[in-house]
Amino acid sequence: MDLAGKTILITGASSGFGAAAALAFARTGCHLVLGARRVTRLNEVAAAAREAGARSVQFHSLDVASTRSVESFTAWARDFHPTLDVLINNAGGALGLDPVALGRDEDWEGMVQSNFLGLLRMTRAVLPLLPQHAGAWVLNVGSIAGHTAYEGGAAYCGVKAAERSVTQALRLELSGSGIRVGSLDPGLAETEFSLVRFKGDAVRAAKVYEGVRPLTPVDVAEAMVWMVSRPPHVCVDELVLKPTDQAAIHKVYRRPPATPG
Ligand code: NDP
Ligand code: 8X3
């Protein structure tokens, strides 16, 4: 499907996959609507997206953890674009890596609010703006963590498993509407994800990617563009994208550090 002139809404567009997606979709000549909490960062992404060829770029603060924020964001977007073609539910991330025995309520609640309830809220708000039988999309960002759990990931793996369920249920609910619903489930990718998970501990965050060649935000953004640009009769239900170095969630090949001399 030619995306020129289509309108794409991306949540979590201030960094990582969302920011890279804004640039990748901009190159198709689409209109962009971007949301996240850090508006200064959105402003920078919007400027780069205009430069890259977006037909128009609008951005506004959005906290998917708040129904009021989601509704006012959607009302604001509707003033520019009475209809949207693609919703990319990307906002989210992990908070902490504690075992359940040491888990913190604020981390669990934060992950449920952004990854799970945020996805539901955004989708409910945007569905009335998606035209039927016109190739529209709801593309959710899941994770391999939603397929296989790991120690310390109970809540994060849980919300990403919930994302798969929401994706599947929504596809059933929209059967016959022509609106496509799919999930893009990446593995290890270097973004601000680990910095956020470890609450600003850059040394601990860097160790996650030590010796590995992870996915880049561009790899993930290109996969999004590919999924969304399939012809309207084709729905990519679920796409798992992993670095070659990650044979499975627990099986990550790490090169030894180079020895001096
Ligand atoms: P980043 O931390 O770089 O980006 C996360 C984005 O989500 C930011 O733009 C952030 O914006 C936004 N966000 C977080 N919470 C909220 C909120 N309450 N309301 C609005 N926006 C929010 O990480 P990634 O790009 O890696 O993460 C994007 C998605 O990909 C997440 O859903 C993550 O779980 C998933 N993922 C990541 C993988 C990885 O290894 N990196 C692998 C698989 C999936 P702001 O802070 O400005 O609000
Ligand atoms: C992020 C990938 O494996 O760090 O969703 O949970 S992982």
Tab-separated table of C-alpha atoms and ligand atoms in Angstrom:
chain	number	residue	atom	x	y	z
A	1	MET	CA	0.000	0.000	0.000
A	2	ASP	CA	1.364	3.401	-0.926
A	3	LEU	CA	1.714	5.399	2.299
A	4	ALA	CA	2.099	8.805	0.610
A	5	GLY	CA	-0.625	11.078	1.978
A	6	LYS	CA	-1.708	8.555	4.651
A	7	THR	CA	-1.839	9.651	8.284
A	8	ILE	CA	0.193	7.692	10.833
A	9	LEU	CA	-0.132	8.206	14.602
A	10	ILE	CA	2.850	6.985	16.659
A	11	THR	CA	2.864	6.825	20.457
A	12	GLY	CA	6.195	6.953	22.267
A	13	ALA	CA	7.733	8.913	19.390
A	14	SER	CA	10.259	10.800	21.538
A	15	SER	CA	12.965	8.104	21.436
A	16	GLY	CA	13.942	4.597	20.334
A	17	PHE	CA	11.614	2.741	17.979
A	18	GLY	CA	8.996	5.509	17.921
A	19	ALA	CA	11.461	8.232	16.892
A	20	ALA	CA	13.042	5.966	14.247
A	21	ALA	CA	9.558	5.051	12.981
A	22	ALA	CA	8.699	8.749	12.598
A	23	LEU	CA	11.720	9.167	10.300
A	24	ALA	CA	11.134	5.944	8.363
A	25	PHE	CA	7.463	6.758	7.728
A	26	ALA	CA	8.370	10.385	6.916
A	27	ARG	CA	10.353	9.096	3.929
A	28	THR	CA	7.140	7.634	2.480
A	29	GLY	CA	5.581	11.119	2.275
A	30	CYS	CA	2.879	10.484	4.882
A	31	HIS	CA	1.339	12.807	7.475
A	32	LEU	CA	2.567	12.175	11.024
A	33	VAL	CA	0.910	12.642	14.403
A	34	LEU	CA	3.367	12.072	17.249
A	35	GLY	CA	2.835	11.721	20.992
A	36	ALA	CA	4.947	11.155	24.125
A	37	ARG	CA	5.490	12.891	27.477
A	38	ARG	CA	8.770	14.664	26.545
A	39	VAL	CA	7.630	17.412	24.206
A	40	THR	CA	11.104	18.919	23.692
A	41	ARG	CA	12.258	15.577	22.299
A	42	LEU	CA	9.143	15.343	20.123
A	43	ASN	CA	9.954	18.763	18.712
A	44	GLU	CA	13.402	17.479	17.629
A	45	VAL	CA	11.943	14.313	16.098
A	46	ALA	CA	9.300	16.371	14.278
A	47	ALA	CA	11.950	18.675	12.772
A	48	ALA	CA	13.952	15.662	11.526
A	49	ALA	CA	10.790	14.043	10.127
A	50	ARG	CA	9.881	17.189	8.172
A	51	GLU	CA	13.412	17.233	6.795
A	52	ALA	CA	13.066	13.545	5.823
A	53	GLY	CA	9.985	14.201	3.686
A	54	ALA	CA	6.863	13.975	5.861
A	55	ARG	CA	3.949	15.816	4.252
A	56	SER	CA	3.043	17.259	7.668
A	57	VAL	CA	4.056	16.593	11.260
A	58	GLN	CA	1.990	17.458	14.346
A	59	PHE	CA	3.033	16.577	17.878
A	60	HIS	CA	1.522	16.953	21.319
A	61	SER	CA	2.224	15.744	24.833
A	62	LEU	CA	0.662	12.371	25.561
A	63	ASP	CA	0.702	10.200	28.658
A	64	VAL	CA	-0.918	6.892	27.758
A	65	ALA	CA	-1.148	6.108	31.483
A	66	SER	CA	-3.905	8.736	31.778
A	67	THR	CA	-7.324	8.406	30.163
A	68	ARG	CA	-7.729	12.182	30.277
A	69	SER	CA	-4.426	12.705	28.421
A	70	VAL	CA	-5.297	10.079	25.797
A	71	GLU	CA	-8.706	11.636	25.190
A	72	SER	CA	-7.439	15.210	24.945
A	73	PHE	CA	-4.607	14.070	22.642
A	74	THR	CA	-7.064	12.303	20.357
A	75	ALA	CA	-9.440	15.285	20.322
A	76	TRP	CA	-6.503	17.554	19.409
A	77	ALA	CA	-5.398	15.159	16.626
A	78	ARG	CA	-8.940	15.007	15.210
A	79	ASP	CA	-8.845	18.772	14.602
A	80	PHE	CA	-6.008	18.208	12.101
A	81	HIS	CA	-7.015	14.779	10.826
A	82	PRO	CA	-10.688	13.726	11.056
A	83	THR	CA	-9.534	10.266	9.944
A	84	LEU	CA	-6.308	8.358	10.595
A	85	ASP	CA	-4.892	5.438	8.615
A	86	VAL	CA	-2.458	3.843	11.049
A	87	LEU	CA	-2.182	3.708	14.838
A	88	ILE	CA	1.177	2.495	16.143
A	89	ASN	CA	0.900	1.610	19.833
A	90	ASN	CA	4.585	1.765	20.711
A	91	ALA	CA	4.715	3.673	24.040
A	92	GLY	CA	5.907	1.553	26.938
A	93	GLY	CA	8.898	-0.150	28.449
A	94	ALA	CA	10.153	-1.956	31.530
A	95	LEU	CA	10.725	-0.684	35.061
A	96	GLY	CA	13.141	-2.728	37.176
A	97	LEU	CA	14.365	-6.301	36.931
A	98	ASP	CA	13.490	-7.456	40.430
A	99	PRO	CA	12.215	-10.937	41.216
A	100	VAL	CA	8.576	-11.046	42.291
A	101	ALA	CA	9.659	-11.423	45.943
A	102	LEU	CA	11.263	-7.968	45.800
A	103	GLY	CA	8.915	-6.306	43.299
A	104	ARG	CA	7.816	-2.699	43.782
A	105	ASP	CA	4.205	-1.617	43.385
A	106	GLU	CA	5.167	1.564	41.539
A	107	ASP	CA	7.133	-0.419	38.937
A	108	TRP	CA	4.367	-2.976	38.390
A	109	GLU	CA	1.705	-0.293	38.209
A	110	GLY	CA	3.807	1.828	35.832
A	111	MET	CA	4.306	-1.092	33.437
A	112	VAL	CA	0.638	-2.077	33.498
A	113	GLN	CA	-0.437	1.530	32.932
A	114	SER	CA	1.826	2.267	29.963
A	115	ASN	CA	2.181	-1.075	28.160
A	116	PHE	CA	-1.238	-2.611	28.790
A	117	LEU	CA	-3.894	-0.076	29.812
A	118	GLY	CA	-2.244	2.580	27.625
A	119	LEU	CA	-2.567	0.303	24.607
A	120	LEU	CA	-6.241	-0.326	25.349
A	121	ARG	CA	-6.977	3.365	25.994
A	122	MET	CA	-5.258	4.582	22.834
A	123	THR	CA	-6.967	1.960	20.726
A	124	ARG	CA	-10.424	2.763	22.136
A	125	ALA	CA	-9.874	6.481	21.492
A	126	VAL	CA	-8.548	6.086	17.936
A	127	LEU	CA	-10.806	3.317	16.585
A	128	PRO	CA	-13.616	5.742	15.629
A	129	LEU	CA	-11.121	7.641	13.458
A	130	LEU	CA	-9.972	4.594	11.442
A	131	PRO	CA	-11.868	4.176	8.172
A	132	GLN	CA	-13.238	0.727	7.311
A	133	HIS	CA	-12.170	-1.144	4.155
A	134	ALA	CA	-9.355	1.313	3.389
A	135	GLY	CA	-6.280	-0.606	4.556
A	136	ALA	CA	-6.174	0.957	8.052
A	137	TRP	CA	-3.924	-0.556	10.714
A	138	VAL	CA	-3.566	-0.967	14.454
A	139	LEU	CA	0.074	-2.021	14.883
A	140	ASN	CA	1.047	-2.897	18.449
A	141	VAL	CA	4.621	-3.186	19.651
A	142	GLY	CA	4.991	-6.355	21.687
A	143	SER	CA	8.188	-8.186	22.554
A	144	ILE	CA	9.734	-11.628	22.627
A	145	ALA	CA	9.244	-11.121	26.393
A	146	GLY	CA	5.546	-11.688	25.672
A	147	HIS	CA	6.382	-15.128	24.249
A	148	THR	CA	8.885	-16.394	26.839
A	149	ALA	CA	9.239	-15.237	30.449
A	150	TYR	CA	12.550	-14.609	32.204
A	151	GLU	CA	13.629	-14.138	35.819
A	152	GLY	CA	12.989	-10.593	37.000
A	153	GLY	CA	10.623	-10.023	34.100
A	154	ALA	CA	7.346	-11.280	35.611
A	155	ALA	CA	5.498	-7.975	35.269
A	156	TYR	CA	7.101	-6.852	31.998
A	157	CYS	CA	6.700	-10.279	30.359
A	158	GLY	CA	3.150	-10.309	31.705
A	159	VAL	CA	2.175	-6.992	30.118
A	160	LYS	CA	3.750	-7.979	26.804
A	161	ALA	CA	1.879	-11.320	26.902
A	162	ALA	CA	-1.237	-9.223	27.543
A	163	GLU	CA	-0.394	-7.155	24.458
A	164	ARG	CA	-0.569	-10.367	22.382
A	165	SER	CA	-3.991	-11.136	23.837
A	166	VAL	CA	-5.273	-7.631	23.141
A	167	THR	CA	-3.979	-7.876	19.567
A	168	GLN	CA	-5.703	-11.224	19.030
A	169	ALA	CA	-8.997	-10.135	20.619
A	170	LEU	CA	-9.079	-6.865	18.671
A	171	ARG	CA	-8.469	-8.684	15.381
A	172	LEU	CA	-11.487	-10.874	16.113
A	173	GLU	CA	-13.619	-7.885	17.122
A	174	LEU	CA	-12.739	-6.027	13.910
A	175	SER	CA	-13.326	-8.992	11.619
A	176	GLY	CA	-15.145	-7.776	8.505
A	177	SER	CA	-14.150	-4.122	9.006
A	178	GLY	CA	-11.071	-4.306	6.781
A	179	ILE	CA	-8.983	-2.844	9.639
A	180	ARG	CA	-5.780	-4.790	10.132
A	181	VAL	CA	-4.402	-5.615	13.582
A	182	GLY	CA	-0.903	-6.963	14.148
A	183	SER	CA	1.974	-7.179	16.568
A	184	LEU	CA	5.659	-6.521	16.000
A	185	ASP	CA	7.641	-8.395	18.636
A	186	PRO	CA	11.320	-7.425	18.759
A	187	GLY	CA	14.129	-8.986	20.773
A	188	LEU	CA	17.157	-7.187	22.174
A	189	ALA	CA	17.376	-3.682	20.688
A	190	GLU	CA	19.577	-0.815	21.819
A	191	THR	CA	17.409	2.184	22.714
A	192	GLU	CA	16.717	4.006	25.988
A	193	PHE	CA	14.840	0.871	27.109
A	194	SER	CA	17.533	-0.389	29.519
A	195	LEU	CA	18.367	3.099	30.787
A	196	VAL	CA	14.693	3.492	31.734
A	197	ARG	CA	14.491	-0.066	33.151
A	198	PHE	CA	17.529	0.598	35.390
A	199	LYS	CA	16.369	4.130	36.275
A	200	GLY	CA	19.247	6.038	34.751
A	201	ASP	CA	22.062	3.584	35.658
A	202	ALA	CA	23.984	3.919	32.383
A	203	VAL	CA	26.680	1.393	33.344
A	204	ARG	CA	24.132	-1.329	34.084
A	205	ALA	CA	22.189	-0.432	30.933
A	206	ALA	CA	25.306	-0.668	28.739
A	207	LYS	CA	26.053	-4.189	30.063
A	208	VAL	CA	22.833	-5.467	28.475
A	209	TYR	CA	24.355	-4.882	25.023
A	210	GLU	CA	27.984	-5.790	25.868
A	211	GLY	CA	29.595	-7.960	23.184
A	212	VAL	CA	26.301	-8.338	21.283
A	213	ARG	CA	25.149	-6.847	18.022
A	214	PRO	CA	21.597	-5.862	18.996
A	215	LEU	CA	18.790	-4.673	16.747
A	216	THR	CA	18.798	-0.947	16.061
A	217	PRO	CA	15.739	1.325	16.179
A	218	VAL	CA	16.073	1.590	12.379
A	219	ASP	CA	15.780	-2.213	11.996
A	220	VAL	CA	12.515	-2.123	13.920
A	221	ALA	CA	11.198	0.977	12.127
A	222	GLU	CA	11.855	-0.632	8.719
A	223	ALA	CA	9.862	-3.686	9.804
A	224	MET	CA	6.968	-1.410	10.819
A	225	VAL	CA	6.965	0.286	7.411
A	226	TRP	CA	7.042	-3.124	5.693
A	227	MET	CA	4.104	-4.443	7.719
A	228	VAL	CA	1.950	-1.358	7.214
A	229	SER	CA	2.690	-1.043	3.493
A	230	ARG	CA	1.438	-4.554	2.558
A	231	PRO	CA	-1.606	-4.435	0.260
A	232	PRO	CA	-4.929	-3.969	2.138
A	233	HIS	CA	-5.886	-7.650	1.807
A	234	VAL	CA	-2.683	-8.726	3.625
A	235	CYS	CA	-2.393	-8.617	7.416
A	236	VAL	CA	0.895	-9.470	9.132
A	237	ASP	CA	-0.596	-10.861	12.335
A	238	GLU	CA	2.657	-11.192	14.244
A	239	LEU	CA	6.270	-10.519	13.324
A	240	VAL	CA	9.135	-11.624	15.605
A	241	LEU	CA	12.364	-9.740	14.892
A	242	LYS	CA	15.509	-10.758	16.786
A	243	PRO	CA	19.212	-10.030	16.483
A	244	THR	CA	21.116	-12.933	14.935
A	245	ASP	CA	23.130	-13.035	18.161
A	246	GLN	CA	19.937	-13.828	20.124
A	247	ALA	CA	18.988	-17.422	19.290
A	248	ALA	CA	16.420	-17.353	22.108
A	249	ILE	CA	15.543	-14.932	24.894
A	250	HIS	CA	18.095	-16.584	27.218
A	251	LYS	CA	20.623	-17.558	24.568
A	252	VAL	CA	22.570	-14.455	23.608
A	253	TYR	CA	25.970	-14.789	21.987
A	254	ARG	CA	28.484	-12.301	23.419
A	255	ARG	CA	31.888	-11.689	21.892
A	256	PRO	CA	34.711	-11.641	24.439
A	257	PRO	CA	36.253	-8.190	25.014
A	258	ALA	CA	39.303	-7.538	22.809
A	259	THR	CA	42.544	-8.173	24.704
A	260	PRO	CA	45.148	-5.382	24.500
A	261	GLY	CA	48.242	-6.017	22.391
B	1	NDP	P1	12.616	3.884	24.630
B	1	NDP	O1	12.704	3.996	26.112
B	1	NDP	O2	13.715	4.423	23.803
B	1	NDP	O3	11.241	4.517	24.131
B	1	NDP	C1	10.051	4.375	24.859
B	1	NDP	C2	9.066	5.409	24.345
B	1	NDP	O4	7.815	5.216	25.030
B	1	NDP	C3	9.518	6.825	24.628
B	1	NDP	O5	9.224	7.629	23.511
B	1	NDP	C4	8.682	7.243	25.827
B	1	NDP	O6	8.415	8.638	25.746
B	1	NDP	C5	7.388	6.463	25.539
B	1	NDP	N1	6.576	6.274	26.728
B	1	NDP	C6	6.843	5.540	27.825
B	1	NDP	N2	5.835	5.652	28.707
B	1	NDP	C7	4.919	6.489	28.148
B	1	NDP	C8	3.672	7.013	28.573
B	1	NDP	N3	3.150	6.721	29.781
B	1	NDP	N4	2.978	7.833	27.742
B	1	NDP	C9	3.494	8.142	26.526
B	1	NDP	N5	4.674	7.693	26.073
B	1	NDP	C10	5.372	6.877	26.879
B	1	NDP	O7	12.427	2.316	24.348
B	1	NDP	P2	12.055	1.487	23.034
B	1	NDP	O8	12.035	2.351	21.841
B	1	NDP	O9	12.931	0.308	23.046
B	1	NDP	O10	10.593	1.021	23.418
B	1	NDP	C11	9.474	1.147	22.562
B	1	NDP	C12	8.581	-0.063	22.757
B	1	NDP	O11	9.278	-1.228	22.346
B	1	NDP	C13	8.151	-0.325	24.196
B	1	NDP	O12	6.800	-0.725	24.197
B	1	NDP	C14	9.063	-1.477	24.627
B	1	NDP	O13	8.486	-2.240	25.647
B	1	NDP	C15	9.165	-2.238	23.334
B	1	NDP	N6	10.286	-3.153	23.148
B	1	NDP	C16	11.580	-2.755	23.330
B	1	NDP	C17	12.622	-3.634	23.085
B	1	NDP	C18	14.048	-3.279	23.311
B	1	NDP	O14	14.885	-4.193	23.509
B	1	NDP	N7	14.431	-2.025	23.264
B	1	NDP	C19	12.348	-4.984	22.578
B	1	NDP	C20	10.955	-5.291	22.424
B	1	NDP	C21	9.983	-4.395	22.676
B	1	NDP	P3	8.368	9.652	26.966
B	1	NDP	O15	9.283	9.145	28.048
B	1	NDP	O16	8.823	10.946	26.353
B	1	NDP	O17	6.937	9.680	27.362
B	2	8X3	C1	12.516	-5.985	25.485
B	2	8X3	C2	13.262	-7.229	25.167
B	2	8X3	O1	14.268	-9.314	26.232
B	2	8X3	O2	14.825	-7.159	27.224
B	2	8X3	O3	11.164	-6.193	25.317
B	2	8X3	O4	12.641	-8.102	27.540
B	2	8X3	S1	13.751	-7.974	26.620
